[in-house]
Amino acid sequence: MESCIIKSPLGFTKIIGDAAGVVSITVLNSEEKPTDIIPLELEDCVIQLNEYFEGKRKQFSVNLNPKGTNFQKRVWKALEQIPFGKTISYLELSKQLGDVKAIRAVANANGKNPIWIIIPCHRVIGSDGSLTGYAGGLHRKKWLLEHESPNKQQSLF
């Protein structure tokens, strides 16, 4: 398993993966030294994440290999279908997965998403439009949704 650390607008980001695909992308809550030489297996992921942050990429084509239960993987696959710049509620996601009563299990699986940004768990919000829970912190979720928004906020100051 290879790993690297890159600097992103939201903090230092650790990427783990191998020839089978990316296993994990996490934002770190501490300063780390960025990796000098990116492992070959992770180069494409790093390039695509940088393009995303530069506003040049809306979809990813990185091979993913997240570890989780079958149910979690099903939820994560559903998350990948949420288009760039769009959001969905936990309730809507539960309905799409065929069981409205599974909303808590869906939210739990969403919170255990090991592949930050590429599996876009940040696009899931509360039914009332609120920015509910986000493992990377609500300030990062807000930034990501604003970054993807087709209607950029203008500052008056």
mmCIF file of C-alpha atoms in Angstrom:
data_model
loop_
_atom_site.group_PDB
_atom_site.id
_atom_site.type_symbol
_atom_site.label_atom_id
_atom_site.label_comp_id
_atom_site.label_asym_id
_atom_site.label_seq_id
_atom_site.Cartn_x
_atom_site.Cartn_y
_atom_site.Cartn_z
ATOM 1 C CA MET A 1 0.000 0.000 0.000
ATOM 2 C CA GLU A 2 1.388 3.388 -1.018
ATOM 3 C CA SER A 3 0.626 6.757 0.581
ATOM 4 C CA CYS A 4 1.316 10.414 0.074
ATOM 5 C CA ILE A 5 0.401 13.756 1.603
ATOM 6 C CA ILE A 6 -0.564 16.771 -0.471
ATOM 7 C CA LYS A 7 -1.542 20.297 0.471
ATOM 8 C CA SER A 8 -5.064 21.343 -0.483
ATOM 9 C CA PRO A 9 -7.074 24.524 0.133
ATOM 10 C CA LEU A 10 -8.750 22.676 3.020
ATOM 11 C CA GLY A 11 -5.638 21.333 4.697
ATOM 12 C CA PHE A 12 -3.161 18.553 4.296
ATOM 13 C CA THR A 13 -4.629 15.499 2.615
ATOM 14 C CA LYS A 14 -3.454 11.917 2.927
ATOM 15 C CA ILE A 15 -4.035 9.507 0.036
ATOM 16 C CA ILE A 16 -3.583 5.735 0.397
ATOM 17 C CA GLY A 17 -3.868 3.179 -2.384
ATOM 18 C CA ASP A 18 -2.210 0.679 -4.654
ATOM 19 C CA ALA A 19 -2.543 -0.747 -8.154
ATOM 20 C CA ALA A 20 -6.109 -1.903 -7.315
ATOM 21 C CA GLY A 21 -7.211 1.664 -6.579
ATOM 22 C CA VAL A 22 -7.497 4.391 -3.978
ATOM 23 C CA VAL A 23 -8.411 3.022 -0.552
ATOM 24 C CA SER A 24 -8.532 6.251 1.422
ATOM 25 C CA ILE A 25 -8.406 10.035 1.048
ATOM 26 C CA THR A 26 -8.595 11.937 4.319
ATOM 27 C CA VAL A 27 -8.098 15.536 5.298
ATOM 28 C CA LEU A 28 -5.751 15.888 8.253
ATOM 29 C CA ASN A 29 -6.285 18.254 11.154
ATOM 30 C CA SER A 30 -2.582 18.910 11.546
ATOM 31 C CA GLU A 31 0.225 20.303 9.447
ATOM 32 C CA GLU A 32 2.220 17.653 7.687
ATOM 33 C CA LYS A 33 5.117 17.710 5.283
ATOM 34 C CA PRO A 34 3.856 17.136 1.729
ATOM 35 C CA THR A 35 5.335 14.082 0.020
ATOM 36 C CA ASP A 36 8.278 14.976 -2.235
ATOM 37 C CA ILE A 37 7.818 12.108 -4.693
ATOM 38 C CA ILE A 38 4.270 10.908 -5.328
ATOM 39 C CA PRO A 39 4.053 7.109 -5.767
ATOM 40 C CA LEU A 40 3.201 6.145 -9.338
ATOM 41 C CA GLU A 41 -0.036 4.413 -8.210
ATOM 42 C CA LEU A 42 -1.302 7.695 -6.705
ATOM 43 C CA GLU A 43 -0.139 10.218 -9.331
ATOM 44 C CA ASP A 44 -3.431 10.276 -11.259
ATOM 45 C CA CYS A 45 -5.417 10.787 -8.054
ATOM 46 C CA VAL A 46 -3.199 13.710 -7.027
ATOM 47 C CA ILE A 47 -3.507 15.305 -10.481
ATOM 48 C CA GLN A 48 -7.299 14.942 -10.492
ATOM 49 C CA LEU A 49 -7.695 16.315 -6.951
ATOM 50 C CA ASN A 50 -5.533 19.331 -7.843
ATOM 51 C CA GLU A 51 -7.636 19.914 -10.980
ATOM 52 C CA TYR A 52 -10.784 19.743 -8.829
ATOM 53 C CA PHE A 53 -9.450 22.347 -6.409
ATOM 54 C CA GLU A 54 -8.385 24.568 -9.339
ATOM 55 C CA GLY A 55 -11.958 24.413 -10.687
ATOM 56 C CA LYS A 56 -10.884 22.464 -13.783
ATOM 57 C CA ARG A 57 -12.498 19.093 -12.913
ATOM 58 C CA LYS A 58 -16.082 18.148 -12.068
ATOM 59 C CA GLN A 59 -15.840 14.354 -12.380
ATOM 60 C CA PHE A 60 -13.205 11.869 -11.311
ATOM 61 C CA SER A 61 -11.962 8.819 -13.186
ATOM 62 C CA VAL A 62 -9.758 7.350 -10.466
ATOM 63 C CA ASN A 63 -10.006 3.645 -9.640
ATOM 64 C CA LEU A 64 -11.497 3.318 -6.159
ATOM 65 C CA ASN A 65 -11.099 0.411 -3.749
ATOM 66 C CA PRO A 66 -12.716 1.483 -0.449
ATOM 67 C CA LYS A 67 -12.899 -1.016 2.400
ATOM 68 C CA GLY A 68 -16.288 -1.435 4.076
ATOM 69 C CA THR A 69 -19.371 -3.592 4.445
ATOM 70 C CA ASN A 70 -21.546 -4.416 1.444
ATOM 71 C CA PHE A 71 -24.153 -1.932 2.704
ATOM 72 C CA GLN A 72 -21.558 0.836 3.106
ATOM 73 C CA LYS A 73 -20.227 0.184 -0.396
ATOM 74 C CA ARG A 74 -23.780 0.377 -1.756
ATOM 75 C CA VAL A 75 -24.274 3.768 -0.090
ATOM 76 C CA TRP A 76 -20.895 5.002 -1.351
ATOM 77 C CA LYS A 77 -21.777 3.920 -4.907
ATOM 78 C CA ALA A 78 -25.019 5.910 -4.607
ATOM 79 C CA LEU A 79 -23.035 8.952 -3.414
ATOM 80 C CA GLU A 80 -20.922 8.787 -6.571
ATOM 81 C CA GLN A 81 -24.104 9.346 -8.603
ATOM 82 C CA ILE A 82 -24.803 12.770 -7.034
ATOM 83 C CA PRO A 83 -23.822 15.286 -9.726
ATOM 84 C CA PHE A 84 -21.251 18.025 -9.194
ATOM 85 C CA GLY A 85 -22.942 21.161 -7.855
ATOM 86 C CA LYS A 86 -26.024 19.267 -6.625
ATOM 87 C CA THR A 87 -27.107 18.126 -3.177
ATOM 88 C CA ILE A 88 -29.424 15.431 -1.865
ATOM 89 C CA SER A 89 -30.919 14.837 1.569
ATOM 90 C CA TYR A 90 -30.276 11.762 3.688
ATOM 91 C CA LEU A 91 -33.986 10.947 3.292
ATOM 92 C CA GLU A 92 -33.803 11.161 -0.519
ATOM 93 C CA LEU A 93 -30.697 8.978 -0.506
ATOM 94 C CA SER A 94 -32.461 6.388 1.679
ATOM 95 C CA LYS A 95 -35.405 6.371 -0.727
ATOM 96 C CA GLN A 96 -33.057 5.880 -3.698
ATOM 97 C CA LEU A 97 -31.529 2.906 -1.909
ATOM 98 C CA GLY A 98 -35.002 1.433 -1.461
ATOM 99 C CA ASP A 99 -35.602 1.785 2.283
ATOM 100 C CA VAL A 100 -36.746 5.069 3.789
ATOM 101 C CA LYS A 101 -36.444 3.504 7.268
ATOM 102 C CA ALA A 102 -32.702 3.004 6.732
ATOM 103 C CA ILE A 103 -32.007 6.750 7.000
ATOM 104 C CA ARG A 104 -29.818 6.365 10.116
ATOM 105 C CA ALA A 105 -27.855 3.487 8.604
ATOM 106 C CA VAL A 106 -27.398 5.508 5.403
ATOM 107 C CA ALA A 107 -26.202 8.527 7.407
ATOM 108 C CA ASN A 108 -23.821 6.293 9.360
ATOM 109 C CA ALA A 109 -22.382 4.776 6.166
ATOM 110 C CA ASN A 110 -22.075 8.270 4.705
ATOM 111 C CA GLY A 111 -20.064 9.347 7.762
ATOM 112 C CA LYS A 112 -17.695 6.390 7.325
ATOM 113 C CA ASN A 113 -16.879 7.223 3.709
ATOM 114 C CA PRO A 114 -13.103 6.682 3.465
ATOM 115 C CA ILE A 115 -12.594 8.547 0.172
ATOM 116 C CA TRP A 116 -13.012 12.283 0.746
ATOM 117 C CA ILE A 117 -14.292 14.404 -2.186
ATOM 118 C CA ILE A 118 -14.161 11.694 -4.885
ATOM 119 C CA ILE A 119 -17.001 9.860 -3.128
ATOM 120 C CA PRO A 120 -18.902 13.119 -2.504
ATOM 121 C CA CYS A 121 -20.476 12.632 0.918
ATOM 122 C CA HIS A 122 -20.306 16.428 1.314
ATOM 123 C CA ARG A 123 -23.234 16.657 -1.140
ATOM 124 C CA VAL A 124 -25.623 15.084 1.376
ATOM 125 C CA ILE A 125 -27.530 17.583 3.516
ATOM 126 C CA GLY A 126 -30.452 17.623 5.927
ATOM 127 C CA SER A 127 -34.025 17.552 4.594
ATOM 128 C CA ASP A 128 -34.374 21.187 5.675
ATOM 129 C CA GLY A 129 -31.272 22.191 3.676
ATOM 130 C CA SER A 130 -29.010 22.354 6.733
ATOM 131 C CA LEU A 131 -25.372 21.326 6.622
ATOM 132 C CA THR A 132 -25.589 18.381 8.958
ATOM 133 C CA GLY A 133 -22.596 16.374 10.157
ATOM 134 C CA TYR A 134 -19.410 16.029 8.186
ATOM 135 C CA ALA A 135 -16.374 14.054 9.320
ATOM 136 C CA GLY A 136 -14.029 16.686 7.876
ATOM 137 C CA GLY A 137 -15.789 19.513 9.730
ATOM 138 C CA LEU A 138 -18.751 21.632 8.664
ATOM 139 C CA HIS A 139 -16.448 24.484 7.554
ATOM 140 C CA ARG A 140 -14.939 22.138 4.954
ATOM 141 C CA LYS A 141 -18.357 20.880 3.845
ATOM 142 C CA LYS A 142 -19.502 24.485 3.374
ATOM 143 C CA TRP A 143 -16.335 25.304 1.381
ATOM 144 C CA LEU A 144 -16.785 22.261 -0.872
ATOM 145 C CA LEU A 145 -20.450 23.044 -1.595
ATOM 146 C CA GLU A 146 -19.597 26.692 -2.347
ATOM 147 C CA HIS A 147 -16.681 25.561 -4.545
ATOM 148 C CA GLU A 148 -19.084 23.389 -6.561
ATOM 149 C CA SER A 149 -21.941 25.883 -6.653
ATOM 150 C CA PRO A 150 -22.830 27.290 -10.077
ATOM 151 C CA ASN A 151 -23.928 30.483 -8.276
ATOM 152 C CA LYS A 152 -20.832 31.889 -6.654
ATOM 153 C CA GLN A 153 -21.478 34.246 -3.745
ATOM 154 C CA GLN A 154 -20.380 37.807 -4.298
ATOM 155 C CA SER A 155 -18.836 39.738 -1.458
ATOM 156 C CA LEU A 156 -20.020 43.260 -0.732
ATOM 157 C CA PHE A 157 -16.845 44.145 1.106
#
